[in-house]
């Protein structure tokens, strides 16, 4: 065969065209429909991206192990410090009316705050076993002191309520405030031991002896006529039952019995009926029975957005009764405005959230029950006090926790906050985070010490 000859091709003839390739069927491979074209990515504006990053950072910070610890410690100290400022501002005129030094109430509250801070730090460092060991002695001591109040010649009456013990001089003690802490610790320990023995599935173990002991405390309180403290104590009882997992029917039955008893106590007291009739009042009413509630609304309304300034309240000049105790929130609204009152509410909301977080993330039943009881106690007292100042609830004579004047209320409340801090520190993730931060703090302190030494050299 001659060189260069290609089979099937004749020299000098025209090239034979190759068969054309078959066209691909419409659509994707194997006849599938082609995917729709991707839309062009929409460009997110820079401000929106910045907000999204801030939200993501806030979520990460909110989920850190030490969030509850810092919220409890920082929030409680901020509320107490702001309360000292407002007690000093709201109590000056009251002190001068009784021919006392203008700083009289502030000095007593400052002393109680210092003692309360020591109790908070001690409670935050105490092991949980020691807290449980204190439950029974604290309950027995509270019952003894509350019974001692009702002995003629020993108990002291304030504003018609006999719930005080005189300690000599200007110092008085209200044992019912320590009864709240006793019910939380004792009730949590009792329910935790029954939970470990799997007895809480039976209604008699759920209610006995928790409910009879709570009724004993409520009876001693009501003998002195303090309806507000009784409401808070009943809320603690309901909170313990709720956290312990009481059935809905059992919970509703206990709440219904409590509501009927409260209604009977209100209907049999003309003074309590007058307070109930002042809800939403727009005028003082006959014999000025709604004077206090109405002037509390006046104080809040005159504050505006940012208030009239510290010390510039008008209502505390004899128009608003109890401006440094039950109605200190009204004076805060008048002097610091809406911004100040919302700040106080935000701090209490942070404390409530931290307490719920501690109760929800623990495996220890005692910690869960005690954290739930303390959170219910503080939240219920805040709602009762602020609801009365806003005219939404009857005036119950309940102080604002950590904020109002009164050492008997401040000391057990700060111990309870220290209890929550101890629970937050006891979380395994929080313990690990605190252990990792200690070397960092030591290094920073050592660096500061070296720099100061060099400067002195």
XYZ file of N, CA and C in Angstrom, residues 48 175 256:
9
model
N -26.723 46.356 58.684
C -27.420 45.122 59.050
C -26.422 44.047 59.459
N -39.096 39.071 112.423
C -38.769 37.652 112.218
C -39.431 37.029 110.997
N -56.542 27.155 95.022
C -57.932 27.523 95.269
C -58.234 27.690 96.747
